[in-house]
Amino acid sequence: MALDGQAPSKQLELPTLVFGPIEVRRLQRELDSLEEYIQQSEIRSKGRQAPLPKTSRLLDALAGNNNLNLLTAESRSLLKQFLANVDSKAPIIHISFAADPSSAFTAKIVAWLRTNIHPYALLHLGLQPSIAAGCIVRTQNRAFDFSLRNRFHEQRALLLEAIGGSAGKAS
C-alpha cells in the first residue's frame, strides 16, 4: 500500500520504533547529516573509505528491516523519499493518556494501528492528567473519548441516584 497512490517497486516497512511524526523527522535529519558526511569525506580523501558516523537505533532498524545499505547513495535516496512521503501523507492518530504509556504498550498500539488501519499510520502521544484513566483518541475528523472522566459524566444521574440511595439507607 503506497502513500502516494502508486505501487512502489519495493514496499518499505516502517519499524514500530518509528511510531510518530517526531521520529520520522528525526530520521530525515539524520539521513541528511549522513549524506552530507559521506559527500564531504569523498571530497577530502579520494579513494580512502572514511568510517561512517554512529547511526541511531531508529535508522539502523529502518535500514535493517528493509535490507538497505546506508553506504549506497541509492539506498539513502530511497529512504529519504520514503520518509518524505510518510511525513507528508501518513495518517496521524493522536492518543492522550492520563500518564505516560510504557514503550511496550506503545509498540502494541502502533503494531495494531499498522495492521488494522494503515501500514504507515503514525501515533502522536499526549498527556492529559485530568482524564483520570482511559484515553482520548483523535483523528483528523473524529474524536473518541474513552476516559473515566467522560464515563462518570455520562452516568452522572445514575451515580447520584446510587449515592443518594445508599445515603438514605445508612441513616
mmCIF file with all atom_site columns, C-alpha atoms in Angstrom:
data_model
loop_
_atom_site.group_PDB
_atom_site.id
_atom_site.type_symbol
_atom_site.label_atom_id
_atom_site.label_alt_id
_atom_site.label_comp_id
_atom_site.label_asym_id
_atom_site.label_entity_id
_atom_site.label_seq_id
_atom_site.pdbx_PDB_ins_code
_atom_site.Cartn_x
_atom_site.Cartn_y
_atom_site.Cartn_z
_atom_site.occupancy
_atom_site.B_iso_or_equiv
_atom_site.pdbx_formal_charge
_atom_site.auth_seq_id
_atom_site.auth_comp_id
_atom_site.auth_asym_id
_atom_site.auth_atom_id
_atom_site.pdbx_PDB_model_num
ATOM 1   C CA . MET A 1 1   ? 0.000   0.000  0.000  1.00 0.00 ? 1   MET A CA 1
ATOM 2   C CA . ALA A 1 2   ? 1.699   3.161  -1.201 1.00 0.00 ? 2   ALA A CA 1
ATOM 3   C CA . LEU A 1 3   ? 1.167   6.567  0.337  1.00 0.00 ? 3   LEU A CA 1
ATOM 4   C CA . ASP A 1 4   ? 1.022   8.423  -2.953 1.00 0.00 ? 4   ASP A CA 1
ATOM 5   C CA . GLY A 1 5   ? -1.434  6.054  -4.633 1.00 0.00 ? 5   GLY A CA 1
ATOM 6   C CA . GLN A 1 6   ? 1.215   4.414  -6.815 1.00 0.00 ? 6   GLN A CA 1
ATOM 7   C CA . ALA A 1 7   ? 2.590   0.966  -6.159 1.00 0.00 ? 7   ALA A CA 1
ATOM 8   C CA . PRO A 1 8   ? 6.283   1.258  -5.273 1.00 0.00 ? 8   PRO A CA 1
ATOM 9   C CA . SER A 1 9   ? 8.780   -1.111 -6.836 1.00 0.00 ? 9   SER A CA 1
ATOM 10  C CA . LYS A 1 10  ? 9.802   -2.183 -3.341 1.00 0.00 ? 10  LYS A CA 1
ATOM 11  C CA . GLN A 1 11  ? 7.407   -1.980 -0.400 1.00 0.00 ? 11  GLN A CA 1
ATOM 12  C CA . LEU A 1 12  ? 9.306   -0.474 2.534  1.00 0.00 ? 12  LEU A CA 1
ATOM 13  C CA . GLU A 1 13  ? 8.402   -1.275 6.121  1.00 0.00 ? 13  GLU A CA 1
ATOM 14  C CA . LEU A 1 14  ? 8.246   1.269  8.907  1.00 0.00 ? 14  LEU A CA 1
ATOM 15  C CA . PRO A 1 15  ? 9.503   -0.305 12.172 1.00 0.00 ? 15  PRO A CA 1
ATOM 16  C CA . THR A 1 16  ? 7.370   0.109  15.292 1.00 0.00 ? 16  THR A CA 1
ATOM 17  C CA . LEU A 1 17  ? 10.248  2.048  16.894 1.00 0.00 ? 17  LEU A CA 1
ATOM 18  C CA . VAL A 1 18  ? 9.382   4.804  14.414 1.00 0.00 ? 18  VAL A CA 1
ATOM 19  C CA . PHE A 1 19  ? 5.906   5.482  15.724 1.00 0.00 ? 19  PHE A CA 1
ATOM 20  C CA . GLY A 1 20  ? 5.331   9.216  15.338 1.00 0.00 ? 20  GLY A CA 1
ATOM 21  C CA . PRO A 1 21  ? 5.982   12.270 13.194 1.00 0.00 ? 21  PRO A CA 1
ATOM 22  C CA . ILE A 1 22  ? 8.793   13.344 15.533 1.00 0.00 ? 22  ILE A CA 1
ATOM 23  C CA . GLU A 1 23  ? 10.758  10.145 14.877 1.00 0.00 ? 23  GLU A CA 1
ATOM 24  C CA . VAL A 1 24  ? 10.162  10.433 11.117 1.00 0.00 ? 24  VAL A CA 1
ATOM 25  C CA . ARG A 1 25  ? 11.543  13.978 11.064 1.00 0.00 ? 25  ARG A CA 1
ATOM 26  C CA . ARG A 1 26  ? 14.492  12.959 13.256 1.00 0.00 ? 26  ARG A CA 1
ATOM 27  C CA . LEU A 1 27  ? 15.306  10.206 10.746 1.00 0.00 ? 27  LEU A CA 1
ATOM 28  C CA . GLN A 1 28  ? 15.094  12.680 7.865  1.00 0.00 ? 28  GLN A CA 1
ATOM 29  C CA . ARG A 1 29  ? 17.594  14.975 9.600  1.00 0.00 ? 29  ARG A CA 1
ATOM 30  C CA . GLU A 1 30  ? 19.893  12.051 10.394 1.00 0.00 ? 30  GLU A CA 1
ATOM 31  C CA . LEU A 1 31  ? 19.838  10.854 6.778  1.00 0.00 ? 31  LEU A CA 1
ATOM 32  C CA . ASP A 1 32  ? 20.634  14.385 5.584  1.00 0.00 ? 32  ASP A CA 1
ATOM 33  C CA . SER A 1 33  ? 23.575  14.548 8.017  1.00 0.00 ? 33  SER A CA 1
ATOM 34  C CA . LEU A 1 34  ? 24.811  11.133 6.908  1.00 0.00 ? 34  LEU A CA 1
ATOM 35  C CA . GLU A 1 35  ? 24.566  12.135 3.238  1.00 0.00 ? 35  GLU A CA 1
ATOM 36  C CA . GLU A 1 36  ? 26.496  15.348 3.926  1.00 0.00 ? 36  GLU A CA 1
ATOM 37  C CA . TYR A 1 37  ? 29.179  13.471 5.876  1.00 0.00 ? 37  TYR A CA 1
ATOM 38  C CA . ILE A 1 38  ? 29.667  10.939 3.080  1.00 0.00 ? 38  ILE A CA 1
ATOM 39  C CA . GLN A 1 39  ? 29.893  13.677 0.434  1.00 0.00 ? 39  GLN A CA 1
ATOM 40  C CA . GLN A 1 40  ? 32.453  15.609 2.479  1.00 0.00 ? 40  GLN A CA 1
ATOM 41  C CA . SER A 1 41  ? 34.568  12.512 3.138  1.00 0.00 ? 41  SER A CA 1
ATOM 42  C CA . GLU A 1 42  ? 34.627  11.684 -0.595 1.00 0.00 ? 42  GLU A CA 1
ATOM 43  C CA . ILE A 1 43  ? 35.841  15.187 -1.401 1.00 0.00 ? 43  ILE A CA 1
ATOM 44  C CA . ARG A 1 44  ? 38.529  15.248 1.295  1.00 0.00 ? 44  ARG A CA 1
ATOM 45  C CA . SER A 1 45  ? 40.077  11.831 0.799  1.00 0.00 ? 45  SER A CA 1
ATOM 46  C CA . LYS A 1 46  ? 39.620  10.329 -2.657 1.00 0.00 ? 46  LYS A CA 1
ATOM 47  C CA . GLY A 1 47  ? 39.887  6.550  -2.749 1.00 0.00 ? 47  GLY A CA 1
ATOM 48  C CA . ARG A 1 48  ? 40.011  6.142  1.014  1.00 0.00 ? 48  ARG A CA 1
ATOM 49  C CA . GLN A 1 49  ? 36.851  4.984  2.781  1.00 0.00 ? 49  GLN A CA 1
ATOM 50  C CA . ALA A 1 50  ? 36.192  7.057  5.876  1.00 0.00 ? 50  ALA A CA 1
ATOM 51  C CA . PRO A 1 51  ? 34.433  5.330  8.754  1.00 0.00 ? 51  PRO A CA 1
ATOM 52  C CA . LEU A 1 52  ? 30.749  6.116  8.979  1.00 0.00 ? 52  LEU A CA 1
ATOM 53  C CA . PRO A 1 53  ? 29.488  8.058  11.971 1.00 0.00 ? 53  PRO A CA 1
ATOM 54  C CA . LYS A 1 54  ? 27.451  6.156  14.534 1.00 0.00 ? 54  LYS A CA 1
ATOM 55  C CA . THR A 1 55  ? 23.821  5.922  13.417 1.00 0.00 ? 55  THR A CA 1
ATOM 56  C CA . SER A 1 56  ? 20.817  5.853  15.719 1.00 0.00 ? 56  SER A CA 1
ATOM 57  C CA . ARG A 1 57  ? 18.901  2.758  16.678 1.00 0.00 ? 57  ARG A CA 1
ATOM 58  C CA . LEU A 1 58  ? 15.930  4.077  14.670 1.00 0.00 ? 58  LEU A CA 1
ATOM 59  C CA . LEU A 1 59  ? 17.933  4.451  11.460 1.00 0.00 ? 59  LEU A CA 1
ATOM 60  C CA . ASP A 1 60  ? 19.589  1.059  11.985 1.00 0.00 ? 60  ASP A CA 1
ATOM 61  C CA . ALA A 1 61  ? 16.148  -0.549 12.424 1.00 0.00 ? 61  ALA A CA 1
ATOM 62  C CA . LEU A 1 62  ? 14.712  1.198  9.357  1.00 0.00 ? 62  LEU A CA 1
ATOM 63  C CA . ALA A 1 63  ? 17.639  0.189  7.130  1.00 0.00 ? 63  ALA A CA 1
ATOM 64  C CA . GLY A 1 64  ? 17.895  -3.319 8.607  1.00 0.00 ? 64  GLY A CA 1
ATOM 65  C CA . ASN A 1 65  ? 14.184  -4.132 8.307  1.00 0.00 ? 65  ASN A CA 1
ATOM 66  C CA . ASN A 1 66  ? 14.267  -3.122 4.647  1.00 0.00 ? 66  ASN A CA 1
ATOM 67  C CA . ASN A 1 67  ? 17.647  -4.761 3.817  1.00 0.00 ? 67  ASN A CA 1
ATOM 68  C CA . LEU A 1 68  ? 19.143  -1.441 2.735  1.00 0.00 ? 68  LEU A CA 1
ATOM 69  C CA . ASN A 1 69  ? 22.804  -0.482 2.918  1.00 0.00 ? 69  ASN A CA 1
ATOM 70  C CA . LEU A 1 70  ? 23.327  3.086  4.136  1.00 0.00 ? 70  LEU A CA 1
ATOM 71  C CA . LEU A 1 71  ? 26.680  3.195  2.315  1.00 0.00 ? 71  LEU A CA 1
ATOM 72  C CA . THR A 1 72  ? 24.955  3.273  -1.078 1.00 0.00 ? 72  THR A CA 1
ATOM 73  C CA . ALA A 1 73  ? 23.530  6.541  -2.381 1.00 0.00 ? 73  ALA A CA 1
ATOM 74  C CA . GLU A 1 74  ? 20.592  4.657  -3.912 1.00 0.00 ? 74  GLU A CA 1
ATOM 75  C CA . SER A 1 75  ? 19.508  3.255  -0.524 1.00 0.00 ? 75  SER A CA 1
ATOM 76  C CA . ARG A 1 76  ? 19.834  6.626  1.184  1.00 0.00 ? 76  ARG A CA 1
ATOM 77  C CA . SER A 1 77  ? 17.854  8.296  -1.592 1.00 0.00 ? 77  SER A CA 1
ATOM 78  C CA . LEU A 1 78  ? 15.133  5.633  -1.397 1.00 0.00 ? 78  LEU A CA 1
ATOM 79  C CA . LEU A 1 79  ? 14.876  6.097  2.386  1.00 0.00 ? 79  LEU A CA 1
ATOM 80  C CA . LYS A 1 80  ? 14.751  9.893  2.047  1.00 0.00 ? 80  LYS A CA 1
ATOM 81  C CA . GLN A 1 81  ? 11.929  9.701  -0.473 1.00 0.00 ? 81  GLN A CA 1
ATOM 82  C CA . PHE A 1 82  ? 10.069  7.139  1.628  1.00 0.00 ? 82  PHE A CA 1
ATOM 83  C CA . LEU A 1 83  ? 10.358  9.239  4.804  1.00 0.00 ? 83  LEU A CA 1
ATOM 84  C CA . ALA A 1 84  ? 9.234   12.384 2.955  1.00 0.00 ? 84  ALA A CA 1
ATOM 85  C CA . ASN A 1 85  ? 6.129   10.527 1.740  1.00 0.00 ? 85  ASN A CA 1
ATOM 86  C CA . VAL A 1 86  ? 5.409   9.152  5.204  1.00 0.00 ? 86  VAL A CA 1
ATOM 87  C CA . ASP A 1 87  ? 5.868   12.604 6.769  1.00 0.00 ? 87  ASP A CA 1
ATOM 88  C CA . SER A 1 88  ? 3.508   14.311 4.334  1.00 0.00 ? 88  SER A CA 1
ATOM 89  C CA . LYS A 1 89  ? 0.843   11.664 3.685  1.00 0.00 ? 89  LYS A CA 1
ATOM 90  C CA . ALA A 1 90  ? 0.652   9.109  6.505  1.00 0.00 ? 90  ALA A CA 1
ATOM 91  C CA . PRO A 1 91  ? -2.440  9.208  8.724  1.00 0.00 ? 91  PRO A CA 1
ATOM 92  C CA . ILE A 1 92  ? -1.734  10.543 12.214 1.00 0.00 ? 92  ILE A CA 1
ATOM 93  C CA . ILE A 1 93  ? -3.726  9.347  15.227 1.00 0.00 ? 93  ILE A CA 1
ATOM 94  C CA . HIS A 1 94  ? -3.496  11.408 18.425 1.00 0.00 ? 94  HIS A CA 1
ATOM 95  C CA . ILE A 1 95  ? -3.996  9.483  21.660 1.00 0.00 ? 95  ILE A CA 1
ATOM 96  C CA . SER A 1 96  ? -3.954  11.223 25.033 1.00 0.00 ? 96  SER A CA 1
ATOM 97  C CA . PHE A 1 97  ? -3.451  9.272  28.250 1.00 0.00 ? 97  PHE A CA 1
ATOM 98  C CA . ALA A 1 98  ? -3.513  10.280 31.919 1.00 0.00 ? 98  ALA A CA 1
ATOM 99  C CA . ALA A 1 99  ? 0.104   9.058  32.312 1.00 0.00 ? 99  ALA A CA 1
ATOM 100 C CA . ASP A 1 100 ? 2.965   8.130  30.000 1.00 0.00 ? 100 ASP A CA 1
ATOM 101 C CA . PRO A 1 101 ? 2.360   4.711  28.437 1.00 0.00 ? 101 PRO A CA 1
ATOM 102 C CA . SER A 1 102 ? 5.220   2.212  28.552 1.00 0.00 ? 102 SER A CA 1
ATOM 103 C CA . SER A 1 103 ? 7.245   1.608  25.417 1.00 0.00 ? 103 SER A CA 1
ATOM 104 C CA . ALA A 1 104 ? 5.913   -1.972 25.195 1.00 0.00 ? 104 ALA A CA 1
ATOM 105 C CA . PHE A 1 105 ? 2.322   -0.698 25.334 1.00 0.00 ? 105 PHE A CA 1
ATOM 106 C CA . THR A 1 106 ? 3.094   1.967  22.716 1.00 0.00 ? 106 THR A CA 1
ATOM 107 C CA . ALA A 1 107 ? 4.639   -0.686 20.451 1.00 0.00 ? 107 ALA A CA 1
ATOM 108 C CA . LYS A 1 108 ? 1.488   -2.829 20.748 1.00 0.00 ? 108 LYS A CA 1
ATOM 109 C CA . ILE A 1 109 ? -0.734  0.120  19.835 1.00 0.00 ? 109 ILE A CA 1
ATOM 110 C CA . VAL A 1 110 ? 1.460   1.017  16.847 1.00 0.00 ? 110 VAL A CA 1
ATOM 111 C CA . ALA A 1 111 ? 1.521   -2.609 15.645 1.00 0.00 ? 111 ALA A CA 1
ATOM 112 C CA . TRP A 1 112 ? -2.288  -2.791 15.893 1.00 0.00 ? 112 TRP A CA 1
ATOM 113 C CA . LEU A 1 113 ? -2.750  0.523  14.052 1.00 0.00 ? 113 LEU A CA 1
ATOM 114 C CA . ARG A 1 114 ? -0.406  -0.531 11.255 1.00 0.00 ? 114 ARG A CA 1
ATOM 115 C CA . THR A 1 115 ? -2.105  -3.903 10.909 1.00 0.00 ? 115 THR A CA 1
ATOM 116 C CA . ASN A 1 116 ? -5.715  -2.696 11.069 1.00 0.00 ? 116 ASN A CA 1
ATOM 117 C CA . ILE A 1 117 ? -5.732  0.963  9.999  1.00 0.00 ? 117 ILE A CA 1
ATOM 118 C CA . HIS A 1 118 ? -2.810  1.745  7.664  1.00 0.00 ? 118 HIS A CA 1
ATOM 119 C CA . PRO A 1 119 ? 0.698   0.246  7.289  1.00 0.00 ? 119 PRO A CA 1
ATOM 120 C CA . TYR A 1 120 ? 2.304   3.679  7.797  1.00 0.00 ? 120 TYR A CA 1
ATOM 121 C CA . ALA A 1 121 ? -0.014  5.065  10.489 1.00 0.00 ? 121 ALA A CA 1
ATOM 122 C CA . LEU A 1 122 ? 1.773   7.404  12.880 1.00 0.00 ? 122 LEU A CA 1
ATOM 123 C CA . LEU A 1 123 ? 0.929   7.883  16.533 1.00 0.00 ? 123 LEU A CA 1
ATOM 124 C CA . HIS A 1 124 ? 1.134   11.181 18.375 1.00 0.00 ? 124 HIS A CA 1
ATOM 125 C CA . LEU A 1 125 ? 1.011   10.661 22.144 1.00 0.00 ? 125 LEU A CA 1
ATOM 126 C CA . GLY A 1 126 ? -0.216  13.281 24.576 1.00 0.00 ? 126 GLY A CA 1
ATOM 127 C CA . LEU A 1 127 ? -0.779  13.630 28.302 1.00 0.00 ? 127 LEU A CA 1
ATOM 128 C CA . GLN A 1 128 ? -3.990  14.834 29.934 1.00 0.00 ? 128 GLN A CA 1
ATOM 129 C CA . PRO A 1 129 ? -3.896  14.002 33.655 1.00 0.00 ? 129 PRO A CA 1
ATOM 130 C CA . SER A 1 130 ? -7.481  15.233 34.029 1.00 0.00 ? 130 SER A CA 1
ATOM 131 C CA . ILE A 1 131 ? -8.912  12.211 32.190 1.00 0.00 ? 131 ILE A CA 1
ATOM 132 C CA . ALA A 1 132 ? -8.109  10.029 35.254 1.00 0.00 ? 132 ALA A CA 1
ATOM 133 C CA . ALA A 1 133 ? -7.991  6.725  33.339 1.00 0.00 ? 133 ALA A CA 1
ATOM 134 C CA . GLY A 1 134 ? -8.570  5.547  29.798 1.00 0.00 ? 134 GLY A CA 1
ATOM 135 C CA . CYS A 1 135 ? -7.699  7.634  26.767 1.00 0.00 ? 135 CYS A CA 1
ATOM 136 C CA . ILE A 1 136 ? -8.925  10.139 24.210 1.00 0.00 ? 136 ILE A CA 1
ATOM 137 C CA . VAL A 1 137 ? -8.375  9.218  20.553 1.00 0.00 ? 137 VAL A CA 1
ATOM 138 C CA . ARG A 1 138 ? -8.437  11.882 17.830 1.00 0.00 ? 138 ARG A CA 1
ATOM 139 C CA . THR A 1 139 ? -8.075  11.570 14.089 1.00 0.00 ? 139 THR A CA 1
ATOM 140 C CA . GLN A 1 140 ? -8.239  14.296 11.510 1.00 0.00 ? 140 GLN A CA 1
ATOM 141 C CA . ASN A 1 141 ? -12.039 14.323 11.541 1.00 0.00 ? 141 ASN A CA 1
ATOM 142 C CA . ARG A 1 142 ? -13.203 12.348 14.607 1.00 0.00 ? 142 ARG A CA 1
ATOM 143 C CA . ALA A 1 143 ? -12.686 12.264 18.353 1.00 0.00 ? 143 ALA A CA 1
ATOM 144 C CA . PHE A 1 144 ? -13.455 9.415  20.741 1.00 0.00 ? 144 PHE A CA 1
ATOM 145 C CA . ASP A 1 145 ? -13.409 9.905  24.497 1.00 0.00 ? 145 ASP A CA 1
ATOM 146 C CA . PHE A 1 146 ? -12.767 6.625  26.335 1.00 0.00 ? 146 PHE A CA 1
ATOM 147 C CA . SER A 1 147 ? -11.824 8.322  29.591 1.00 0.00 ? 147 SER A CA 1
ATOM 148 C CA . LEU A 1 148 ? -13.123 7.550  33.067 1.00 0.00 ? 148 LEU A CA 1
ATOM 149 C CA . ARG A 1 149 ? -13.959 11.248 33.454 1.00 0.00 ? 149 ARG A CA 1
ATOM 150 C CA . ASN A 1 150 ? -16.263 11.064 30.420 1.00 0.00 ? 150 ASN A CA 1
ATOM 151 C CA . ARG A 1 151 ? -17.841 7.810  31.638 1.00 0.00 ? 151 ARG A CA 1
ATOM 152 C CA . PHE A 1 152 ? -18.628 9.401  35.018 1.00 0.00 ? 152 PHE A CA 1
ATOM 153 C CA . HIS A 1 153 ? -20.079 12.444 33.258 1.00 0.00 ? 153 HIS A CA 1
ATOM 154 C CA . GLU A 1 154 ? -22.309 10.256 31.043 1.00 0.00 ? 154 GLU A CA 1
ATOM 155 C CA . GLN A 1 155 ? -23.531 8.236  34.032 1.00 0.00 ? 155 GLN A CA 1
ATOM 156 C CA . ARG A 1 156 ? -23.851 11.173 36.437 1.00 0.00 ? 156 ARG A CA 1
ATOM 157 C CA . ALA A 1 157 ? -27.584 10.698 37.098 1.00 0.00 ? 157 ALA A CA 1
ATOM 158 C CA . LEU A 1 158 ? -27.139 7.003  37.840 1.00 0.00 ? 158 LEU A CA 1
ATOM 159 C CA . LEU A 1 159 ? -24.159 7.751  40.073 1.00 0.00 ? 159 LEU A CA 1
ATOM 160 C CA . LEU A 1 160 ? -26.067 10.428 42.030 1.00 0.00 ? 160 LEU A CA 1
ATOM 161 C CA . GLU A 1 161 ? -29.055 8.082  42.384 1.00 0.00 ? 161 GLU A CA 1
ATOM 162 C CA . ALA A 1 162 ? -26.806 5.332  43.713 1.00 0.00 ? 162 ALA A CA 1
ATOM 163 C CA . ILE A 1 163 ? -25.097 7.703  46.132 1.00 0.00 ? 163 ILE A CA 1
ATOM 164 C CA . GLY A 1 164 ? -28.439 9.167  47.254 1.00 0.00 ? 164 GLY A CA 1
ATOM 165 C CA . GLY A 1 165 ? -29.992 5.702  47.683 1.00 0.00 ? 165 GLY A CA 1
ATOM 166 C CA . SER A 1 166 ? -27.104 4.420  49.782 1.00 0.00 ? 166 SER A CA 1
ATOM 167 C CA . ALA A 1 167 ? -27.064 7.630  51.898 1.00 0.00 ? 167 ALA A CA 1
ATOM 168 C CA . GLY A 1 168 ? -30.760 7.146  52.707 1.00 0.00 ? 168 GLY A CA 1
ATOM 169 C CA . LYS A 1 169 ? -30.195 3.529  53.759 1.00 0.00 ? 169 LYS A CA 1
ATOM 170 C CA . ALA A 1 170 ? -27.311 4.476  56.036 1.00 0.00 ? 170 ALA A CA 1
ATOM 171 C CA . SER A 1 171 ? -29.490 6.823  58.138 1.00 0.00 ? 171 SER A CA 1
#
